[in-house]
Amino acid sequence: MSILVDGNTRVIVQGITGRQGTFHATQMLEYGTNVVGGVTPGRGGTTVIDKVPVFDSVQEAVDETGANASIIYVPASGAADTMLEAADAGIPLIICITEGVPPRDMIGVTRYLRERGATLIGPNCPGVISPGHQCKIGIMPGEIHRPGSVGVVSRSGTLTYEAVHQLTQAGIGQSTCVGIGGDPIVGTSFVDILGLFAADPETEAVVLIGEIGGTKEQEAAEFIRAGGYTKPLIAVIAGQSAPPGKRMGHAGAIITGTAALASEKTKALAEVGAVIAPTAGEIGATASRVLAGLSG
Amino acid sequence: MKLHEYQAKELLASYGVQVPEGGVASTPAEANRVAQRLGGTCVVKAQVHAGGRGKAGGIRLVSTAQEAEQAAAALLGTRLVTAQTDPDGVPVGRVLVEQTMEVEQELYLGILIDGSAGSPVVIASRAGGMEIEEIATESPELILRVAIDPVVGFQPFQSRYLSRAMGLNADAAKALTPQLTALYRLFMDRDCSMVEINPLVVTKEQRIVALDAKVTIDDSALFRQPAMAELRDLSQENRLEATALEKGIAYVKLDGDVGCLVNGAGLAMATMDIVRAAGFDPANFLDVGGGADPERVAETVRLVLEDPSVKRILVNVFGGIARCDDIARGIVLAMPKERREMPIIVRFLGTNKEEGKRVLQDSGLTIHPIADLNEGVEVLRRLATP
């Protein structure tokens, strides 16, 4: 099992004829993802990567291919438009990789998508991968993943790869890995993903990778306190050494108050029973310990 | 991107928000002329991108144009060191000369994006004049939050609620509504990530005036805010950080001596944490980025390799879009000749890691390959013990 994606996921790539779009569509196909088409306005009727049909609009792509997921690789200035178009065409899962989408655009996008019942992952995220279903919708290196029963949810890209690498090295496979994105406004929160993992019978435990800024980790802690997620949780918070007020690459990571500090987030999660990895170097070891406790 | 107070106030005024009478000056003579025009008591305020100006002597109260000129002469061309700047301070290139006013009440007013709610939020408090962080620690009950529905925008009833909660009288409450409505419009129009008015004052005449103003434009929206982008003052930013910004590189200068070259913001922060937990201090935060060619990587890593405070380098790259060999070639290209002895601790994983390792091993640079970060910490310790 898995969350968000499975063997029935049919993916279209918005921006498939761009450099990034073509490259990652190829990578996804090689991994085994069912990429059924692409969308680039003005390029409809052509094909890319040997056989993938290109459409002028998401609606045409959905009508022709029965796509039920979309991944977006278009520049920031046009990203909001493509997310809205995907939701309007009835796509239930929209994953936006694009970095640097203005937050004002996301205010409207998140509302519009919620009203249409679409799930948005990102923007500014590595995407979603479920190794057991050979379904990768994103930019993560597929080869580091192994099928298994640990879920991973993270605000970061490469730090997620680091966590997955350590898990795989420790012999721990993953059910689904979700990068929710590093921006201030993203479509899906830790709470949403923990809720999905809670309901997934094949996920036994979750690794949560948080970082400084905002209060999303505290909201996850509240959700756990209220009983929304009861499986074991391993957590690590990046940015313990960040000086207050400095922006560390992710717009979401500005320390805006004490709640945004790494120490506060660690405390909130530890209080509801999460096992905290002291640093990101010890995610694999910490997960091994927790899982050994489960089987023993 | 931060605006100066004088830029923020010009922007506020263009939206109909009331600000004190005043003018900006870049010479003492100009300050004199502004003060003459205003007449009477004035305040001369250093224009820097940092808080804590008052305590640092950057805000001077003067009673004549002559004194305004002297205050401007004392501030202009100096570097102001405040609690929020690094020890070198920031240069004062302009002063804002403003009329003083009789204040009855000082309020705090801020608008920012609430990421969790996915909407703008107005933060207000009757305890204006204090830093909001101070209010949050000392009297959190005085902080009011009003979430704004972006479809309908800021509404008068929300202003009335804030007025009641802050104890404003009927006249002041009536004056507050158009001011807050204008501030919200500005916030949305200009793609702000923050508007902070502290203090927003109620004058003796029950006018509402923005006595100070901090406006930050979201960097990601500058492409469609050309008028705002023009207001950037690179002199206010750390030289290395300013260079990075011009080139679109995520870089923050820190105090330590371990240069960190990492791809991805999260992994970069996590790497810094590991360095710090081991008792060492990172010299920088740097996201080397993904998918760049060696020349572009060289440009990026040069910020770290040429930083005189850097004594050793930790490279941690998880190749995905980024290719380890491109980053290795970039490091070789960028390393200054006289620093070839500097120890470089390298961990490459993912795309083209073997090729990357080979490039570095063959470069003649002082390379310490490691398999994981815990081993990296051991190497740091070994290098530190003579």
XYZ file of C-alpha atoms in Angstrom:
682
model
C 0.000 0.000 0.000
C 0.955 3.598 -0.099
C -0.527 7.047 0.153
C -1.431 9.520 -2.621
C -0.139 7.331 -5.485
C -0.378 3.656 -6.445
C -0.421 1.322 -9.457
C -3.469 3.117 -10.892
C -1.845 6.543 -10.980
C -1.814 7.998 -14.509
C 0.430 11.026 -14.724
C 0.584 13.984 -17.075
C 3.535 16.372 -17.085
C 2.715 20.084 -17.429
C 5.660 21.757 -19.117
C 6.847 18.447 -20.637
C 8.603 20.080 -23.600
C 10.805 22.277 -21.371
C 14.331 21.191 -20.447
C 13.447 20.121 -16.888
C 10.104 18.680 -17.941
C 11.576 16.422 -20.623
C 14.487 15.323 -18.432
C 12.354 14.369 -15.451
C 9.559 12.850 -17.525
C 12.224 10.536 -18.966
C 13.512 9.704 -15.491
C 9.990 8.994 -14.250
C 9.297 6.696 -17.199
C 12.561 4.841 -16.538
C 11.558 4.377 -12.909
C 8.301 2.808 -14.022
C 5.848 5.683 -13.545
C 2.829 5.569 -15.827
C 3.379 8.878 -17.649
C 0.419 9.064 -20.040
C 0.938 12.492 -21.571
C 2.204 15.999 -21.364
C 0.804 19.510 -21.715
C 2.456 22.436 -23.450
C 0.087 25.010 -24.960
C 0.815 25.317 -28.688
C 2.555 21.950 -28.955
C -0.545 19.739 -28.997
C -0.529 16.823 -31.445
C 3.208 16.176 -31.189
C 4.988 13.536 -29.118
C 8.064 13.624 -26.880
C 10.396 10.967 -25.462
C 9.512 8.553 -28.333
C 5.836 8.126 -27.666
C 4.395 10.435 -25.008
C 1.569 12.519 -26.533
C 1.570 16.265 -25.967
C -1.695 18.196 -25.528
C -2.546 21.887 -25.683
C -4.590 21.838 -22.499
C -4.979 19.761 -19.357
C -8.651 19.147 -20.189
C -7.721 17.544 -23.525
C -5.042 15.451 -21.804
C -7.551 14.234 -19.220
C -10.185 13.474 -21.870
C -7.752 11.501 -24.010
C -5.685 9.671 -21.390
C -7.771 9.466 -18.218
C -4.951 11.104 -16.284
C -5.535 11.401 -12.531
C -2.327 13.113 -11.459
C -0.273 15.997 -12.771
C 3.264 17.147 -12.165
C 4.218 20.751 -12.936
C 7.594 21.943 -14.250
C 6.810 25.423 -15.498
C 8.567 28.675 -14.509
C 7.388 30.477 -11.372
C 5.610 33.276 -13.225
C 3.217 30.788 -14.870
C 2.999 28.131 -12.161
C -0.197 29.393 -10.508
C -2.031 29.340 -13.840
C -1.033 25.715 -14.513
C -2.092 24.540 -11.032
C -5.486 26.213 -11.487
C -5.861 24.693 -14.952
C -5.133 21.201 -13.613
C -7.732 21.568 -10.850
C -10.278 22.973 -13.283
C -9.812 19.881 -15.448
C -10.633 17.707 -12.441
C -7.157 16.323 -11.692
C -7.319 15.111 -8.070
C -3.554 15.100 -7.342
C -1.381 18.031 -8.448
C 2.327 18.123 -7.668
C 4.178 21.388 -8.262
C 7.973 21.218 -8.357
C 8.481 24.884 -9.339
C 10.513 27.031 -6.948
C 9.854 30.727 -6.337
C 6.074 30.938 -6.863
C 4.988 34.256 -5.280
C 3.068 33.617 -2.030
C 0.269 35.962 -3.136
C -0.444 33.578 -6.007
C -0.547 30.648 -3.612
C -3.195 32.364 -1.442
C -5.640 32.049 -4.303
C -4.398 28.713 -5.648
C -4.735 26.795 -2.366
C -8.302 28.053 -1.933
C -9.354 27.241 -5.492
C -7.902 23.734 -5.298
C -9.500 23.027 -1.934
C -12.919 24.053 -3.295
C -12.479 21.570 -6.151
C -11.298 18.782 -3.885
C -7.844 18.590 -5.442
C -4.771 17.726 -3.381
C -1.755 19.926 -4.055
C 1.757 18.842 -3.080
C 4.225 21.739 -3.123
C 5.164 24.083 -4.664
C 8.961 24.039 -4.281
C 9.036 20.339 -3.447
C 10.734 17.147 -4.680
C 7.417 15.359 -5.228
C 6.024 11.962 -4.194
C 7.443 8.467 -4.639
C 6.083 5.050 -3.742
C 8.840 2.466 -4.353
C 6.511 -0.517 -3.938
C 4.382 0.695 -6.859
C 7.323 1.914 -8.928
C 5.551 5.232 -9.014
C 7.736 8.320 -8.853
C 6.184 11.726 -9.471
C 9.019 14.082 -8.797
C 12.704 14.857 -9.111
C 14.149 12.583 -6.418
C 16.846 10.045 -7.369
C 14.744 6.865 -7.666
C 17.585 4.411 -7.053
C 18.070 5.317 -3.378
C 14.567 4.113 -2.470
C 13.472 0.592 -1.432
C 9.936 -0.768 -1.003
C 8.992 -1.039 2.653
C 6.787 0.171 5.452
C 8.218 3.496 6.658
C 6.641 6.722 5.431
C 8.726 9.850 4.989
C 7.383 13.403 5.037
C 9.580 16.467 4.729
C 9.696 20.192 3.993
C 13.065 19.794 2.294
C 14.387 18.187 -0.908
C 17.942 16.950 -0.584
C 17.554 16.392 3.154
C 14.774 13.946 2.288
C 17.175 12.083 -0.011
C 19.661 12.001 2.864
C 17.015 10.511 5.174
C 15.911 7.946 2.579
C 19.521 7.012 1.849
C 20.158 6.374 5.540
C 16.959 4.327 5.859
C 17.829 2.182 2.845
C 21.414 1.722 4.125
C 19.936 0.553 7.416
C 17.764 -1.957 5.554
C 14.548 0.018 6.081
C 12.293 0.385 3.028
C 9.744 3.141 2.412
C 5.993 3.019 1.745
C 5.668 6.549 0.348
C 7.966 9.579 0.583
C 6.366 13.007 0.321
C 8.163 16.336 0.076
C 5.524 18.912 1.037
C 7.712 21.849 0.013
C 9.610 24.636 1.689
C 7.492 27.690 0.855
C 5.345 29.660 3.342
C 2.126 28.547 1.633
C 2.008 24.978 0.375
C -0.947 22.817 -0.587
C -0.456 20.031 1.920
C 0.698 20.088 5.533
C 2.415 17.592 7.819
C -1.015 17.078 9.408
C -2.610 16.073 6.076
C 0.160 13.584 5.321
C 0.277 12.129 8.848
C -3.484 11.581 8.553
C -2.985 9.631 5.321
C -0.139 7.565 6.794
C -2.288 6.835 9.864
C -4.930 5.289 7.585
C -2.447 3.337 5.448
C -2.200 -0.251 6.778
C 1.191 -0.809 5.147
C 2.874 2.149 6.838
C 4.216 1.117 10.254
C 6.123 4.242 11.196
C 6.902 7.695 9.793
C 10.023 9.820 9.582
C 9.134 13.535 9.745
C 11.751 16.066 8.655
C 10.946 19.581 9.773
C 12.852 22.804 9.737
C 12.913 26.251 11.310
C 10.208 28.807 10.504
C 6.435 28.733 10.791
C 4.490 26.434 13.094
C 3.755 23.412 10.900
C 5.642 21.014 13.195
C 3.679 22.218 16.223
C 0.437 21.639 14.295
C 1.635 18.089 13.612
C 2.276 17.684 17.352
C -1.256 18.924 18.145
C -2.702 16.461 15.620
C -0.815 13.606 17.308
C -1.921 14.782 20.752
C -5.539 14.715 19.543
C -5.119 11.099 18.429
C -5.009 11.698 14.666
C -1.797 9.726 14.304
C -0.755 7.001 16.754
C 2.015 5.067 14.982
C 5.679 5.568 15.925
C 7.184 8.839 14.678
C 10.847 9.639 14.181
C 11.534 13.368 13.780
C 14.446 15.630 13.002
C 14.377 19.432 12.754
C 16.950 21.187 10.579
C 18.225 24.653 11.404
C 19.195 24.334 15.088
C 22.265 26.442 14.356
C 20.567 29.095 12.214
C 20.836 32.699 13.402
C 17.404 34.315 13.998
C 15.936 36.444 11.201
C 18.224 35.152 8.449
C 16.659 33.467 5.471
C 18.297 30.098 4.848
C 17.331 29.447 1.261
C 13.748 28.395 1.932
C 11.372 31.304 2.222
C 9.466 29.348 4.870
C 12.447 29.133 7.157
C 12.598 32.719 8.431
C 12.516 32.627 12.188
C 9.571 34.826 13.011
C 9.189 34.163 16.704
C 10.174 31.640 19.339
C 7.653 29.110 17.970
C 9.681 29.010 14.774
C 12.872 27.903 16.562
C 14.179 24.371 16.054
C 14.262 23.825 19.826
C 10.540 24.651 20.196
C 9.580 22.314 17.367
C 11.716 19.497 18.765
C 10.133 19.999 22.181
C 6.571 19.999 20.821
C 7.120 16.750 18.908
C 9.031 15.028 21.743
C 6.161 15.848 24.124
C 3.733 13.818 22.021
C 6.044 10.814 21.889
C 8.109 11.403 18.741
C 11.623 9.979 18.906
C 13.967 12.825 17.984
C 17.092 12.170 15.925
C 19.682 14.530 17.497
C 21.046 15.484 14.087
C 20.276 14.586 10.484
C 23.323 12.290 10.557
C 21.422 9.909 12.836
C 18.071 9.479 11.097
C 18.806 5.922 9.950
C 20.185 4.826 13.314
C 17.264 6.361 15.193
C 14.709 4.712 12.889
C 16.477 1.339 13.323
C 16.212 1.671 17.083
C 12.518 2.561 16.952
C 11.650 -0.282 14.550
C 13.683 -2.789 16.574
C 11.599 -1.783 19.581
C 8.428 -2.515 17.593
C 9.360 -6.031 16.565
C 11.004 -6.845 19.927
C 13.789 42.572 -0.091
C 13.716 45.255 2.573
C 12.808 48.882 1.858
C 14.279 51.814 3.754
C 11.940 53.655 6.092
C 11.774 56.676 3.753
C 10.962 54.440 0.774
C 8.330 52.590 2.788
C 6.735 55.854 3.897
C 6.605 57.214 0.340
C 4.887 53.971 -0.653
C 2.483 54.203 2.303
C 1.635 57.809 1.469
C 0.896 56.867 -2.150
C -1.777 54.499 -0.795
C -3.265 57.164 1.451
C -1.690 56.043 4.718
C -0.808 59.043 6.881
C 2.880 59.534 7.612
C 4.654 62.462 9.321
C 5.694 65.471 7.218
C 9.322 65.099 6.284
C 11.963 64.565 3.654
C 15.005 62.452 2.951
C 18.515 63.974 2.846
C 21.861 62.625 1.709
C 23.882 65.701 2.770
C 23.824 67.823 5.950
C 22.797 70.871 3.853
C 19.778 68.999 2.520
C 18.853 68.006 6.066
C 19.025 71.682 7.033
C 16.673 72.646 4.184
C 14.149 69.933 5.085
C 14.207 70.983 8.750
C 13.718 74.644 7.780
C 10.746 73.759 5.648
C 9.204 71.739 8.503
C 10.049 74.321 11.195
C 10.265 73.589 14.908
C 11.284 70.311 16.530
C 12.359 67.524 14.190
C 13.704 64.047 14.368
C 16.701 62.974 12.226
C 16.644 59.239 11.525
C 19.501 57.194 10.013
C 18.220 55.143 7.065
C 19.530 51.615 7.544
C 18.044 48.148 7.058
C 18.242 47.235 10.722
C 16.137 47.648 13.829
C 17.437 48.946 17.138
C 18.395 52.313 15.607
C 17.195 54.376 18.562
C 19.345 52.632 21.174
C 22.331 52.762 18.786
C 22.138 56.566 18.480
C 20.729 56.510 14.977
C 17.693 58.640 15.831
C 18.294 62.230 17.000
C 15.804 64.765 18.262
C 16.677 68.331 17.208
C 15.015 71.704 17.755
C 16.540 73.837 14.971
C 17.552 73.434 11.333
C 21.153 74.065 12.427
C 20.961 71.129 14.837
C 19.368 68.973 12.140
C 22.320 69.720 9.902
C 24.759 68.778 12.693
C 22.902 65.563 13.469
C 22.896 64.636 9.774
C 26.638 65.404 9.556
C 27.258 63.134 12.557
C 25.296 60.255 11.002
C 25.928 60.436 7.254
C 28.926 58.504 6.021
C 29.270 56.543 9.272
C 28.385 52.929 9.935
C 25.623 52.329 12.440
C 26.069 49.331 14.720
C 22.833 48.115 16.313
C 21.832 44.998 18.212
C 20.617 43.546 14.908
C 23.678 44.243 12.720
C 27.030 42.488 12.629
C 29.900 44.250 14.478
C 30.839 46.281 11.374
C 27.400 47.839 11.267
C 25.665 49.167 8.153
C 26.484 52.381 6.252
C 24.275 55.454 6.687
C 23.850 56.977 3.232
C 20.680 58.959 3.945
C 18.764 60.427 6.838
C 15.037 61.020 7.091
C 14.160 64.379 8.656
C 10.637 64.416 10.058
C 8.306 66.619 11.990
C 7.596 65.376 15.522
C 4.047 65.052 16.776
C 2.149 64.917 20.003
C 1.302 61.299 20.599
C -1.560 60.063 22.716
C -1.247 56.326 22.139
C 1.298 54.015 20.494
C 0.043 50.905 18.712
C 1.708 48.005 16.919
C 0.424 46.980 13.487
C 1.762 44.285 11.233
C 0.512 42.413 8.171
C 2.129 39.182 7.070
C 1.319 35.851 5.467
C 0.112 33.117 7.784
C 1.523 30.068 6.046
C -0.647 27.598 7.933
C -3.882 29.451 7.151
C -2.725 30.303 3.645
C -3.924 33.867 4.033
C -2.725 37.284 5.173
C -3.081 38.064 8.863
C -3.155 41.405 10.676
C -1.272 41.469 13.971
C -2.042 44.394 16.269
C -1.332 45.439 19.814
C -1.951 48.371 22.141
C 1.638 47.891 23.373
C 3.210 49.723 20.416
C 6.765 51.016 20.557
C 7.996 47.701 21.955
C 9.384 45.021 19.640
C 6.645 42.503 18.831
C 8.924 39.698 20.070
C 9.113 41.503 23.432
C 5.340 41.860 23.612
C 5.016 38.176 22.711
C 7.207 37.172 25.645
C 6.061 39.708 28.230
C 2.344 40.127 27.560
C 1.156 37.741 24.846
C -2.475 38.522 25.790
C -1.999 41.991 24.252
C -1.354 40.563 20.777
C -4.407 40.509 18.514
C -4.634 38.481 15.323
C -7.179 38.963 12.569
C -7.138 36.548 9.653
C -8.166 38.093 6.346
C -10.209 36.249 3.769
C -8.474 37.150 0.518
C -11.736 36.994 -1.426
C -13.430 39.799 0.528
C -10.284 41.528 1.815
C -9.892 43.520 5.003
C -13.277 44.634 6.353
C -14.341 47.609 8.514
C -15.816 45.284 11.176
C -12.344 43.825 11.650
C -10.942 47.301 12.173
C -13.733 48.066 14.681
C -12.887 44.868 16.565
C -9.215 45.861 16.744
C -10.101 49.397 17.889
C -12.297 48.086 20.702
C -9.688 45.538 21.788
C -6.942 48.185 21.801
C -9.065 50.691 23.714
C -9.304 53.361 21.006
C -11.932 56.090 21.417
C -14.663 56.610 18.811
C -12.782 59.263 16.796
C -9.547 57.252 16.629
C -11.496 54.103 15.767
C -13.148 55.902 12.887
C -9.769 57.127 11.637
C -8.224 53.653 11.883
C -10.460 51.873 9.347
C -9.345 53.656 6.145
C -5.718 53.438 7.270
C -5.815 49.666 7.792
C -7.774 49.166 4.576
C -5.089 51.098 2.679
C -2.279 49.142 4.342
C -3.891 45.847 3.376
C -4.332 47.024 -0.219
C -0.648 47.982 -0.338
C 0.364 44.624 1.159
C -1.473 42.698 -1.570
C -0.725 45.026 -4.518
C 2.993 45.087 -3.877
C 3.535 41.389 -3.083
C 4.745 42.200 0.426
C 5.940 39.503 2.760
C 5.661 41.938 5.660
C 4.383 45.406 6.481
C 5.173 46.491 10.029
C 4.170 49.844 11.506
C 5.619 50.260 14.956
C 4.507 52.519 16.329
C 1.272 53.411 14.609
C 0.252 56.393 16.705
C -2.935 58.121 17.723
C -2.139 61.860 17.817
C -3.634 64.445 20.131
C -5.975 65.358 17.235
C -7.088 61.683 16.998
C -5.309 61.184 13.710
C -3.725 57.793 12.963
C -0.137 58.190 11.711
C 2.591 55.696 10.797
C 5.560 56.948 12.826
C 7.861 54.180 11.625
C 7.484 51.751 8.721
C 9.129 48.521 7.691
C 8.106 47.016 4.361
C 9.556 43.805 2.928
C 8.763 42.806 -0.652
C 8.743 39.065 -1.337
C 11.876 38.291 -3.373
C 10.004 35.758 -5.503
C 7.643 38.483 -6.758
C 10.270 41.076 -7.732
C 9.982 39.978 -11.368
C 6.547 41.610 -11.498
C 7.301 44.519 -9.143
C 9.954 46.405 -11.140
C 9.324 49.688 -9.291
C 9.989 47.943 -5.987
C 13.051 46.082 -7.296
C 14.597 49.451 -8.156
C 14.491 50.443 -4.490
C 17.025 47.769 -3.511
C 19.993 49.176 -1.571
C 22.838 46.679 -1.845
C 25.032 48.796 0.461
C 22.861 47.602 3.352
C 23.618 43.952 2.775
C 26.765 42.008 3.652
C 29.183 42.321 0.695
C 29.360 38.574 0.118
C 25.597 38.220 0.592
C 24.979 41.097 -1.823
C 27.176 39.429 -4.450
C 25.300 36.182 -3.909
C 21.977 37.965 -4.245
C 22.953 39.569 -7.549
C 23.797 36.136 -8.866
C 20.695 34.511 -7.408
C 22.601 32.337 -4.937
C 21.217 31.416 -1.505
C 24.075 32.446 0.796
C 24.263 33.719 4.358
C 27.539 34.759 6.014
C 28.058 33.325 9.503
C 30.755 33.743 12.169
C 32.688 30.459 12.066
C 35.582 29.080 10.027
C 34.150 25.865 8.507
C 33.104 26.674 4.946
C 30.062 24.601 3.969
C 29.312 23.630 0.339
C 26.011 21.762 0.282
C 23.239 21.340 -2.279
C 19.707 22.056 -1.118
C 18.639 24.405 1.686
C 17.420 21.697 4.079
C 20.531 19.547 3.733
C 22.670 22.690 4.074
C 20.973 23.596 7.353
C 21.225 20.005 8.605
C 24.941 19.950 7.733
C 25.522 23.200 9.632
C 23.702 21.709 12.621
C 26.009 18.675 12.604
C 29.079 20.924 12.384
C 27.843 23.047 15.263
C 26.818 20.036 17.385
C 30.394 18.769 17.043
C 31.708 22.018 18.539
C 32.716 23.760 15.310
C 31.258 26.890 13.769
C 30.044 27.112 10.168
C 31.347 30.103 8.189
C 28.299 30.232 5.972
C 25.055 28.835 4.775
C 25.243 28.091 1.056
C 22.977 26.197 -1.295
C 25.206 25.212 -4.209
C 22.019 24.551 -6.161
C 21.178 21.887 -8.679
C 21.740 21.381 -12.370
C 24.466 24.013 -12.776
C 27.510 23.650 -15.052
C 31.047 23.755 -13.537
C 31.527 27.476 -14.361
C 28.334 28.387 -12.580
C 29.253 26.155 -9.626
C 32.678 27.849 -9.529
C 30.996 31.237 -9.301
C 28.886 29.999 -6.412
C 31.562 28.209 -4.384
C 34.006 31.110 -4.861
C 31.982 32.970 -2.212
C 33.151 30.384 0.299
C 36.603 29.541 -1.050
C 37.623 33.224 -1.105
C 36.173 34.068 2.307
C 39.283 34.828 4.457
C 37.623 33.539 7.623
C 37.244 30.047 6.115
C 39.960 27.659 7.374
C 38.547 24.332 6.150
C 35.787 23.209 3.836
C 33.056 20.632 4.236
C 31.457 19.506 0.969
C 28.211 17.542 1.272
C 26.455 16.920 -2.031
C 23.570 14.576 -2.696
C 23.489 14.416 -6.473
C 20.057 14.416 -8.037
C 19.595 17.221 -10.520
C 22.993 18.354 -9.292
C 25.892 16.241 -10.614
C 28.783 15.527 -8.235
C 31.379 15.783 -11.028
C 30.111 19.248 -12.034
C 30.447 20.398 -8.451
C 33.931 18.852 -8.154
C 35.052 20.643 -11.325
C 33.576 23.890 -10.015
C 35.562 23.578 -6.791
C 38.793 22.910 -8.708
C 38.124 25.916 -10.969
C 37.329 28.275 -8.111
C 40.002 27.356 -5.557
C 42.486 30.260 -5.355
C 46.125 29.184 -5.982
C 47.364 30.321 -2.577
C 44.726 28.281 -0.727
C 45.383 24.872 -2.292
C 46.625 23.535 1.063
C 43.266 24.180 2.728
C 41.711 20.870 3.837
C 38.547 19.904 1.957
C 36.370 17.228 3.524
C 34.191 15.721 0.808
C 31.136 13.560 0.758
C 29.569 12.843 -2.612
C 26.422 10.738 -3.022
C 24.065 10.182 -5.933
C 24.534 11.261 -9.542
C 28.150 10.812 -10.817
C 29.660 10.502 -7.336
C 32.621 8.331 -8.469
C 33.531 10.742 -11.252
C 33.309 13.627 -8.780
C 35.623 11.910 -6.327
C 38.119 11.189 -9.118
C 38.125 14.831 -10.278
C 38.965 16.010 -6.763
C 41.563 13.284 -6.068
C 43.371 14.160 -9.312
C 43.246 17.926 -8.683
C 46.174 18.210 -6.286
C 43.921 19.865 -3.699
C 43.990 18.646 -0.080
C 41.072 16.203 -0.098
C 39.665 14.145 2.787
C 36.954 11.825 1.421
C 34.283 10.699 3.905
C 31.407 8.228 3.680
C 28.978 9.978 6.014
C 28.687 13.111 8.103
C 29.681 11.425 11.361
C 32.974 10.561 9.727
C 33.189 14.179 8.572
C 32.980 15.318 12.174
C 35.838 12.922 13.092
C 37.992 14.443 10.348
C 37.164 17.967 11.570
C 38.299 16.948 15.063
C 41.478 15.338 13.749
C 42.343 18.453 11.740
C 41.726 20.681 14.758
C 44.147 18.756 17.019
C 47.723 19.686 16.082
